[in-house]
Amino acid sequence: MEKVYFVLGVDCESTQPKVNNPSLGEKAVRGIAEVINKNAGHCTFFVIPGDIKKHKNIYAELLQAGYEIGLHLHPGTHGFNEYCGLYGPEQQETIIIQALDEFCQNFGRKPDAFSMGYASANDYTYPALKKIGFSHGTCSIPGRILPECASIWAGAPLFIHYAHPYNRCLAGNLDFVEIPITVDWESRMWSGKHPLDLRVELVDSKNHSYTIEKSIKRQIEEKVPVKIIRALTHNIFEFDNPENFRRQTLEGMIGDFKNICEKMRYNYEITTCLKVATEFRKLNPV
Ligand SMILES: [Zn+2]
């Protein structure tokens, strides 16, 4: 039986100035891991350097347990403009390397995975990530049109692909595997600037389940080689509290995902970005 993957990416930024609540960050990370463990799975935590510094031991434990720990970038926390997509190639490299160095100094290990704050990127971003040594991650939310955040992804590929060396909105042959956030490509919200995406905190699980089913069906129709539901959240909610609405939404999303797969007679796995990027590379050598 063919398989569909549920890949949750958690952008961890509890120490960034707008949030500044590391104890909530810790509780959130532990709560999310608890939910994922109960489902016999793993996920990817994308962590800003400030959070790695504060919660090094937790992430080391999670890494040991089979979770993936990647880098999340908010240039504002490093003294730059918050939106990476405003910068040229050399500047982006400088910003990313600075964050990476800080991450490595505190974690003692270089991440392979990357996720971009606000999905703010331009055509220089993927080549910069590749050059610096990242192999996979998430920069795109297909259909997002937020020029105020330098985050424009109109018409970008919906599913896993190699990035294009010159155009962020096309699939190409750059050796960086992009795992786009799952969206309902026919929906619009935020005054038409954004599609309904699979961030846990956006709507309830019932709403998310429509997007999940719709995306799986399309990936089957299009014979996408590695079928993925890519959800996201942030470590700024009380995921450790079983009564918390966000936690219940996450549990509901995973439960619905499993039911949908069973109904369609597909196997499923709840796993990391690394796992699906590796599967994709195996089937489609660059
Ligand atoms: Zn972020």
PDB file of N, CA and C in Angstrom, residues 43-77:
ATOM      1  N   CYS A  43       8.388  14.770  14.394  1.00  0.00           N
ATOM      2  CA  CYS A  43       8.148  15.990  13.626  1.00  0.00           C
ATOM      3  C   CYS A  43       9.437  16.797  13.592  1.00  0.00           C
ATOM      4  N   THR A  44       9.389  17.961  12.955  1.00  0.00           N
ATOM      5  CA  THR A  44      10.572  18.813  12.853  1.00  0.00           C
ATOM      6  C   THR A  44      10.349  20.090  13.656  1.00  0.00           C
ATOM      7  N   PHE A  45      11.290  20.396  14.527  1.00  0.00           N
ATOM      8  CA  PHE A  45      11.278  21.675  15.232  1.00  0.00           C
ATOM      9  C   PHE A  45      12.282  22.595  14.547  1.00  0.00           C
ATOM     10  N   PHE A  46      11.799  23.712  14.015  1.00  0.00           N
ATOM     11  CA  PHE A  46      12.671  24.729  13.428  1.00  0.00           C
ATOM     12  C   PHE A  46      12.875  25.803  14.499  1.00  0.00           C
ATOM     13  N   VAL A  47      14.117  25.998  14.903  1.00  0.00           N
ATOM     14  CA  VAL A  47      14.370  26.755  16.127  1.00  0.00           C
ATOM     15  C   VAL A  47      15.231  27.985  15.848  1.00  0.00           C
ATOM     16  N   ILE A  48      14.816  29.149  16.348  1.00  0.00           N
ATOM     17  CA  ILE A  48      15.681  30.334  16.226  1.00  0.00           C
ATOM     18  C   ILE A  48      16.830  30.189  17.242  1.00  0.00           C
ATOM     19  N   PRO A  49      17.972  30.836  16.966  1.00  0.00           N
ATOM     20  CA  PRO A  49      19.134  30.669  17.846  1.00  0.00           C
ATOM     21  C   PRO A  49      18.835  30.998  19.317  1.00  0.00           C
ATOM     22  N   GLY A  50      18.027  32.015  19.573  1.00  0.00           N
ATOM     23  CA  GLY A  50      17.707  32.376  20.963  1.00  0.00           C
ATOM     24  C   GLY A  50      17.010  31.244  21.703  1.00  0.00           C
ATOM     25  N   ASP A  51      16.150  30.519  21.018  1.00  0.00           N
ATOM     26  CA  ASP A  51      15.453  29.385  21.649  1.00  0.00           C
ATOM     27  C   ASP A  51      16.383  28.188  21.839  1.00  0.00           C
ATOM     28  N   ILE A  52      17.289  27.977  20.888  1.00  0.00           N
ATOM     29  CA  ILE A  52      18.252  26.863  21.039  1.00  0.00           C
ATOM     30  C   ILE A  52      19.118  27.109  22.271  1.00  0.00           C
ATOM     31  N   LYS A  53      19.520  28.364  22.425  1.00  0.00           N
ATOM     32  CA  LYS A  53      20.366  28.740  23.564  1.00  0.00           C
ATOM     33  C   LYS A  53      19.637  28.436  24.876  1.00  0.00           C
ATOM     34  N   LYS A  54      18.375  28.817  24.930  1.00  0.00           N
ATOM     35  CA  LYS A  54      17.589  28.674  26.164  1.00  0.00           C
ATOM     36  C   LYS A  54      17.194  27.220  26.429  1.00  0.00           C
ATOM     37  N   HIS A  55      16.874  26.480  25.375  1.00  0.00           N
ATOM     38  CA  HIS A  55      16.283  25.151  25.546  1.00  0.00           C
ATOM     39  C   HIS A  55      17.141  24.047  24.920  1.00  0.00           C
ATOM     40  N   LYS A  56      18.437  24.239  24.960  1.00  0.00           N
ATOM     41  CA  LYS A  56      19.362  23.299  24.315  1.00  0.00           C
ATOM     42  C   LYS A  56      19.081  21.845  24.719  1.00  0.00           C
ATOM     43  N   ASN A  57      18.885  21.637  26.024  1.00  0.00           N
ATOM     44  CA  ASN A  57      18.740  20.256  26.515  1.00  0.00           C
ATOM     45  C   ASN A  57      17.484  19.570  25.990  1.00  0.00           C
ATOM     46  N   ILE A  58      16.414  20.350  25.906  1.00  0.00           N
ATOM     47  CA  ILE A  58      15.166  19.759  25.393  1.00  0.00           C
ATOM     48  C   ILE A  58      15.359  19.301  23.948  1.00  0.00           C
ATOM     49  N   TYR A  59      15.976  20.182  23.143  1.00  0.00           N
ATOM     50  CA  TYR A  59      16.133  19.835  21.731  1.00  0.00           C
ATOM     51  C   TYR A  59      17.130  18.686  21.552  1.00  0.00           C
ATOM     52  N   ALA A  60      18.135  18.625  22.440  1.00  0.00           N
ATOM     53  CA  ALA A  60      19.077  17.501  22.373  1.00  0.00           C
ATOM     54  C   ALA A  60      18.342  16.187  22.671  1.00  0.00           C
ATOM     55  N   GLU A  61      17.457  16.231  23.661  1.00  0.00           N
ATOM     56  CA  GLU A  61      16.646  15.035  23.997  1.00  0.00           C
ATOM     57  C   GLU A  61      15.772  14.629  22.813  1.00  0.00           C
ATOM     58  N   LEU A  62      15.133  15.629  22.199  1.00  0.00           N
ATOM     59  CA  LEU A  62      14.226  15.336  21.085  1.00  0.00           C
ATOM     60  C   LEU A  62      14.989  14.764  19.891  1.00  0.00           C
ATOM     61  N   LEU A  63      16.156  15.328  19.643  1.00  0.00           N
ATOM     62  CA  LEU A  63      16.993  14.835  18.540  1.00  0.00           C
ATOM     63  C   LEU A  63      17.343  13.365  18.777  1.00  0.00           C
ATOM     64  N   GLN A  64      17.719  13.079  20.015  1.00  0.00           N
ATOM     65  CA  GLN A  64      18.054  11.713  20.425  1.00  0.00           C
ATOM     66  C   GLN A  64      16.875  10.769  20.188  1.00  0.00           C
ATOM     67  N   ALA A  65      15.671  11.302  20.396  1.00  0.00           N
ATOM     68  CA  ALA A  65      14.453  10.486  20.279  1.00  0.00           C
ATOM     69  C   ALA A  65      13.955  10.375  18.836  1.00  0.00           C
ATOM     70  N   GLY A  66      14.708  10.939  17.879  1.00  0.00           N
ATOM     71  CA  GLY A  66      14.340  10.769  16.478  1.00  0.00           C
ATOM     72  C   GLY A  66      13.654  11.967  15.840  1.00  0.00           C
ATOM     73  N   TYR A  67      13.513  13.046  16.585  1.00  0.00           N
ATOM     74  CA  TYR A  67      12.945  14.271  16.016  1.00  0.00           C
ATOM     75  C   TYR A  67      14.026  14.995  15.226  1.00  0.00           C
ATOM     76  N   GLU A  68      13.585  15.887  14.348  1.00  0.00           N
ATOM     77  CA  GLU A  68      14.546  16.687  13.580  1.00  0.00           C
ATOM     78  C   GLU A  68      14.583  18.110  14.150  1.00  0.00           C
ATOM     79  N   ILE A  69      15.787  18.656  14.258  1.00  0.00           N
ATOM     80  CA  ILE A  69      15.941  20.025  14.747  1.00  0.00           C
ATOM     81  C   ILE A  69      16.587  20.850  13.638  1.00  0.00           C
ATOM     82  N   GLY A  70      15.836  21.802  13.113  1.00  0.00           N
ATOM     83  CA  GLY A  70      16.340  22.658  12.044  1.00  0.00           C
ATOM     84  C   GLY A  70      16.452  24.098  12.511  1.00  0.00           C
ATOM     85  N   LEU A  71      16.877  24.954  11.598  1.00  0.00           N
ATOM     86  CA  LEU A  71      17.016  26.385  11.906  1.00  0.00           C
ATOM     87  C   LEU A  71      15.788  27.165  11.406  1.00  0.00           C
ATOM     88  N   HIS A  72      15.274  28.028  12.259  1.00  0.00           N
ATOM     89  CA  HIS A  72      14.225  28.971  11.855  1.00  0.00           C
ATOM     90  C   HIS A  72      14.841  30.365  11.904  1.00  0.00           C
ATOM     91  N   LEU A  73      14.485  31.180  10.916  1.00  0.00           N
ATOM     92  CA  LEU A  73      15.139  32.492  10.826  1.00  0.00           C
ATOM     93  C   LEU A  73      14.153  33.647  10.972  1.00  0.00           C
ATOM     94  N   HIS A  74      14.471  34.544  11.893  1.00  0.00           N
ATOM     95  CA  HIS A  74      13.816  35.854  11.976  1.00  0.00           C
ATOM     96  C   HIS A  74      14.916  36.905  11.986  1.00  0.00           C
ATOM     97  N   PRO A  75      15.223  37.477  10.806  1.00  0.00           N
ATOM     98  CA  PRO A  75      16.353  38.407  10.729  1.00  0.00           C
ATOM     99  C   PRO A  75      16.258  39.557  11.747  1.00  0.00           C
ATOM    100  N   GLY A  76      15.040  39.932  12.140  1.00  0.00           N
ATOM    101  CA  GLY A  76      14.860  41.010  13.109  1.00  0.00           C
ATOM    102  C   GLY A  76      15.564  40.735  14.434  1.00  0.00           C
ATOM    103  N   THR A  77      15.646  39.464  14.823  1.00  0.00           N
ATOM    104  CA  THR A  77      16.290  39.128  16.096  1.00  0.00           C
ATOM    105  C   THR A  77      17.816  39.218  15.993  1.00  0.00           C
TER     106      THR A  77
END
